[in-house]
C-alpha positions as CSV (number, residue, x, y, z in Angstrom):
1,M,103.6,99.2,100.2
2,R,104.3,102.6,98.2
3,S,101.8,105.7,99.2
4,K,99.1,106.0,96.8
5,T,97.8,109.3,97.9
6,W,96.2,111.6,95.7
7,G,95.6,115.1,96.8
8,I,92.7,115.5,99.3
9,A,90.8,112.3,100.8
10,L,87.0,112.5,100.6
11,P,85.5,110.0,102.9
12,G,82.3,108.4,101.6
13,L,80.5,110.6,99.4
14,A,80.9,113.7,102.3
15,L,82.6,115.5,99.6
16,V,82.4,119.3,101.5
17,L,84.1,117.8,104.4
18,V,87.4,118.1,102.7
19,L,86.8,121.4,100.9
20,A,88.9,123.4,103.9
21,A,91.0,126.1,103.2
22,C,94.1,124.9,101.3
23,G,96.2,127.8,101.9
24,K,99.0,128.8,99.1
25,K,99.3,126.3,96.3
26,K,102.7,124.7,95.6
27,E,104.0,125.8,92.5
28,A,104.1,123.2,89.8
29,S,107.8,122.3,88.6
30,T,108.2,122.9,85.0
31,N,110.7,121.3,82.9
32,P,112.7,124.0,80.4
33,E,114.1,121.3,78.5
34,S,110.4,120.1,77.6
35,P,109.1,121.0,74.3
36,R,106.8,123.9,74.0
37,A,102.9,123.3,73.4
38,T,101.1,125.4,71.3
39,A,98.7,128.0,72.7
40,S,95.2,127.8,71.4
41,S,93.5,131.3,70.2
42,G,93.0,133.4,73.4
43,Q,95.5,131.9,75.3
44,T,98.5,134.0,76.8
45,I,100.8,133.6,79.8
46,N,100.7,137.2,81.6
47,Q,104.3,137.5,83.0
48,G,103.6,140.8,84.6
49,P,101.7,141.8,87.7
50,P,98.1,140.1,87.7
51,V,95.1,141.5,85.9
52,D,91.5,140.8,86.0
53,G,89.8,139.8,82.9
54,E,87.1,137.5,81.1
55,A,87.6,134.2,80.8
56,T,86.0,130.7,79.1
57,L,85.9,126.7,79.6
58,T,85.3,124.2,77.3
59,V,85.0,120.8,79.0
60,P,83.0,117.3,78.3
61,A,79.2,117.1,79.9
62,T,80.0,114.0,81.5
63,A,83.1,111.6,82.0
64,I,83.4,108.6,84.4
65,V,85.0,108.3,87.9
66,G,88.9,108.6,88.1
67,S,89.2,109.1,84.4
68,S,91.4,112.7,83.4
69,I,89.4,115.2,80.8
70,E,90.6,118.0,79.0
71,A,89.6,121.5,79.8
72,G,90.4,124.3,77.3
73,W,90.2,127.7,78.3
74,T,90.8,131.3,77.9
75,G,91.6,134.0,80.1
76,P,93.7,136.6,81.8
77,G,96.8,133.9,82.2
78,N,98.2,135.1,85.2
79,S,100.9,132.9,86.4
80,G,99.1,132.1,89.5
81,D,95.7,131.5,87.7
82,Y,94.6,128.0,87.6
83,I,91.6,125.6,86.8
84,D,90.1,123.6,89.5
85,L,87.4,121.0,90.2
86,V,84.8,121.1,92.9
87,P,81.4,120.1,94.0
88,T,78.5,122.4,92.1
89,G,77.5,125.0,94.0
90,Y,80.8,125.1,96.1
91,T,82.0,128.9,96.3
92,N,85.5,129.0,98.0
93,T,88.4,129.7,96.2
94,S,90.2,126.9,98.1
95,G,90.0,123.5,99.3
96,E,89.4,122.2,95.3
97,I,89.7,118.7,94.7
98,T,92.1,119.1,92.0
99,Y,93.7,121.9,89.9
100,A,96.2,122.7,87.3
101,Y,97.8,125.8,86.6
102,V,96.9,127.7,83.4
103,K,100.9,128.3,82.7
104,D,101.0,124.5,82.8
105,A,97.9,123.5,81.1
106,I,98.7,124.8,77.4
107,P,96.9,124.1,75.1
108,V,94.5,122.4,77.6
109,A,94.3,121.7,81.2
110,K,94.1,118.0,82.3
111,L,92.3,117.1,85.3
112,R,91.5,113.7,87.4
113,L,87.9,113.0,88.3
114,P,87.3,112.0,91.6
115,T,86.3,108.4,92.5
116,S,83.2,109.2,93.9
117,P,80.0,109.7,91.1
118,G,77.9,113.2,90.9
119,E,77.7,116.5,89.8
120,Y,81.1,119.0,89.6
121,E,82.0,122.4,88.3
122,V,85.3,122.9,86.4
123,R,86.3,126.6,87.4
124,Y,88.7,129.3,86.1
125,V,90.1,131.1,89.1
126,V,92.0,134.4,88.8
127,Q,95.0,135.0,91.3
128,L,95.0,138.8,91.7
129,A,96.9,140.7,94.8
130,G,95.2,139.2,97.7
131,E,92.2,137.7,96.4
132,R,91.3,134.9,94.2
133,K,88.1,135.2,91.7
134,V,86.1,132.5,90.0
135,K,86.1,134.0,86.2
136,A,84.2,131.0,84.5
137,T,82.5,127.7,85.4
138,R,81.2,124.8,83.2
139,P,79.5,121.5,84.5
140,V,80.4,118.0,84.0
141,T,78.6,114.9,85.4
142,V,80.8,112.2,86.7
143,T,79.5,108.7,86.3
144,D,80.0,105.5,88.2
145,A,82.5,102.8,86.7
146,S,82.2,99.3,86.7
147,A,85.0,96.5,86.8
148,T,85.2,92.4,86.9
149,I,88.0,90.2,87.9
150,T,88.2,86.4,87.5
151,V,89.8,85.0,90.3
152,P,90.8,81.1,90.9
153,A,88.5,79.4,93.9
154,R,91.7,78.2,95.6
155,A,95.8,78.5,95.4
156,E,98.6,77.5,97.6
157,A,100.4,79.9,99.7
158,A,103.2,81.8,97.6
159,E,101.9,80.2,94.5
160,P,101.6,82.7,91.5
161,F,98.5,83.0,89.6
162,E,97.0,85.6,87.0
163,V,93.8,87.2,87.5
164,P,91.9,88.6,84.2
165,W,90.2,92.1,84.8
166,Q,87.8,94.7,82.7
167,G,88.2,98.1,84.0
168,P,88.5,101.8,83.8
169,A,92.4,101.3,83.5
170,G,92.8,104.7,85.2
171,E,96.1,105.9,85.9
172,G,97.1,104.2,89.4
173,D,94.5,101.7,89.2
174,Y,95.4,98.2,90.8
175,V,94.5,94.5,91.7
176,D,95.4,93.7,95.3
177,I,94.9,90.9,97.8
178,V,93.7,91.6,101.6
179,P,92.4,89.3,104.2
180,A,88.9,88.5,104.0
181,G,86.8,91.3,105.4
182,H,89.5,93.9,105.0
183,P,87.6,97.4,104.6
184,E,90.4,99.9,103.7
185,T,91.9,100.7,100.6
186,S,95.4,100.5,101.7
187,G,97.5,98.0,104.0
188,E,97.1,95.3,101.1
189,I,99.1,92.0,101.3
190,T,100.3,92.7,97.5
191,Y,99.2,94.1,94.4
192,A,99.9,94.7,90.6
193,Y,99.0,97.9,89.0
194,T,96.4,97.4,85.9
195,R,99.2,99.3,84.0
196,G,101.5,96.1,84.4
197,G,99.0,94.6,81.9
198,N,96.0,92.1,81.8
199,P,95.9,89.6,83.3
200,A,97.5,91.0,86.7
201,K,100.0,89.0,87.9
202,L,99.7,88.6,91.9
203,T,101.4,85.7,94.5
204,A,99.3,84.5,97.1
205,P,99.9,85.2,100.7
206,G,102.3,83.1,103.0
207,R,99.4,81.9,105.2
208,S,96.6,80.0,105.1
209,G,92.9,81.1,105.1
210,T,90.2,83.3,103.4
211,F,91.5,86.3,101.3
212,T,89.7,88.9,99.0
213,V,90.9,89.8,95.5
214,R,90.1,93.2,94.5
215,Y,90.0,95.8,91.7
216,V,90.8,99.4,93.4
217,L,90.2,102.7,91.3
218,E,92.4,105.1,92.1
219,G,91.5,109.0,91.8
220,P,90.8,112.4,93.8
221,G,88.9,112.1,96.3
222,G,90.0,108.6,97.7
223,R,90.2,105.0,96.4
224,K,87.1,103.0,95.8
225,V,86.8,99.0,95.2
226,L,85.0,98.6,92.0
227,A,84.9,94.3,92.3
228,S,85.9,91.8,94.6
229,S,86.5,87.9,94.4
230,P,87.3,85.5,97.3
231,L,90.6,83.4,97.2
232,E,91.2,80.4,99.7
233,V,95.0,79.8,100.2
234,S,96.2,76.7,101.7
235,M,99.8,76.0,102.6
236,P,102.2,73.7,100.8
237,T,104.0,71.0,102.5
238,A,108.3,70.5,102.3
239,S,110.3,68.0,103.9
240,L,114.0,67.5,104.8
241,K,116.4,64.5,104.8
242,A,120.1,65.4,106.5
243,P,122.2,63.1,108.7
244,D,121.3,63.4,112.6
245,I,125.4,64.1,113.4
246,V,127.8,65.9,111.6
247,A,131.4,67.5,112.2
248,R,132.4,70.6,112.9
249,G,133.0,72.5,109.6
250,S,132.0,69.5,107.3
251,K,129.7,69.7,104.4
252,V,126.0,68.9,105.1
253,K,124.2,66.9,102.3
254,V,120.2,68.0,102.4
255,E,117.8,66.2,100.3
256,W,114.6,68.2,100.4
257,T,111.1,68.4,98.8
258,G,109.0,71.8,98.6
259,P,107.1,74.2,96.4
260,K,110.2,75.8,95.2
261,R,108.8,79.1,94.9
262,A,110.8,82.2,94.0
263,G,113.1,83.1,97.0
264,D,112.6,79.8,99.1
265,Y,115.6,78.4,100.5
266,V,117.0,76.0,102.8
267,D,118.9,77.0,106.0
268,L,120.4,76.2,108.8
269,V,120.5,78.0,112.6
270,K,121.0,77.4,116.2
271,K,118.1,75.0,117.8
272,G,115.4,77.2,118.9
273,H,115.9,79.8,116.8
274,V,112.4,81.4,115.7
275,P,113.0,84.3,113.3
276,A,112.9,83.5,109.6
277,S,115.9,85.2,109.5
278,G,119.6,85.2,111.0
279,E,120.5,82.1,109.5
280,L,124.1,81.0,109.6
281,T,124.1,79.5,106.3
282,Y,121.6,78.7,103.5
283,F,121.0,77.9,99.9
284,Y,118.2,78.6,97.7
285,T,115.8,76.0,96.3
286,D,116.4,77.0,92.5
287,R,118.7,74.1,92.0
288,E,118.9,70.2,92.4
289,S,116.7,68.9,95.3
290,S,120.0,67.4,96.7
291,S,122.5,70.4,97.9
292,E,125.0,71.3,101.0
293,L,125.0,73.0,103.9
294,A,128.2,73.7,105.8
295,A,128.1,73.0,109.3
296,P,129.2,75.6,111.8
297,Q,132.5,75.4,113.6
298,E,130.8,75.4,116.9
299,A,129.9,72.2,118.4
300,G,126.1,72.0,119.5
301,D,122.5,71.8,118.3
302,Y,120.9,73.1,115.3
303,E,118.0,72.8,113.0
304,I,117.7,72.8,109.1
305,R,114.5,74.4,107.9
306,Y,112.6,75.0,104.4
307,I,111.6,78.5,104.5
308,L,108.7,79.6,101.9
309,E,109.2,83.2,100.9
310,A,106.0,84.7,100.3
311,P,103.8,87.9,100.3
312,G,102.9,89.1,103.9
313,G,106.2,87.2,105.5
314,R,108.4,84.2,105.4
315,Q,107.0,80.8,106.4
316,I,108.7,77.7,108.0
317,L,107.6,74.7,106.1
318,A,109.8,72.2,107.4
319,R,112.4,71.5,110.0
320,R,115.2,69.1,111.2
321,P,117.3,68.8,114.2
322,I,121.0,68.2,113.5
323,R,124.0,67.8,115.9
324,V,127.5,69.4,115.4
325,R,130.2,67.7,116.9
């Protein structure tokens, strides 16, 4: 899966553990062709040497985990000044949970809240020659969020199904499938972002067993599972009918039955070939249930197989021997 990282990970509630010195911050890129935002009163960007001065902040008193808030500000406006978010009482001017440079925050700084509820502070930090100073702080209470998902009790391997959900629908939130008991918020078998619509569209894994469908909140400080529900997956069946012996290079008529999932195919491989890849020839099952394969030019023993395409890997549902002479 694509990386879904957000800044600094906060394992559990031990927020202070991640507040290690972060050194220099990376300069945020700007698009010169973007339309200029209108500055609020008291907002100017200092293009010269950095200067000290007073600052103010305006932030909401409360917001839910993983949501984005807007922080209004006034201050010196040096190019290196920034507005950050830290746990209440945190005094270092590094190791923040998230931040935004004021030069990119006209008229407001947009900050993504962490996924752990608690008391936090938004700060205006001035960047002077060789030092940083906190010039203004405002408290914000981050409250917990909830989510629900509606999951079918059972599905066949590779079967598409829908998951109606309710939740924060924050940027990066997603619904995933993992093996039962999987504790990490990574390593999922498949997933769908909530921004993709409601209900979320998922495909069952390609093997039988018990799995868990989850609503995962994305945000600074690490992902958080807000809802989960079990899913039992069973294997579908398939069958193949073809001649026992065929001539080299001839057309081989194959009659088949199977789940006909997107990407399923019938292939021909050397006898004993194990991987669900490396076939000599194949056809997809998005066609009539009677199709043809080309027999190899080399005589020998081969197999025709029905391959299920599924999240987590392909599965061989049926196989039939065939001799080429």
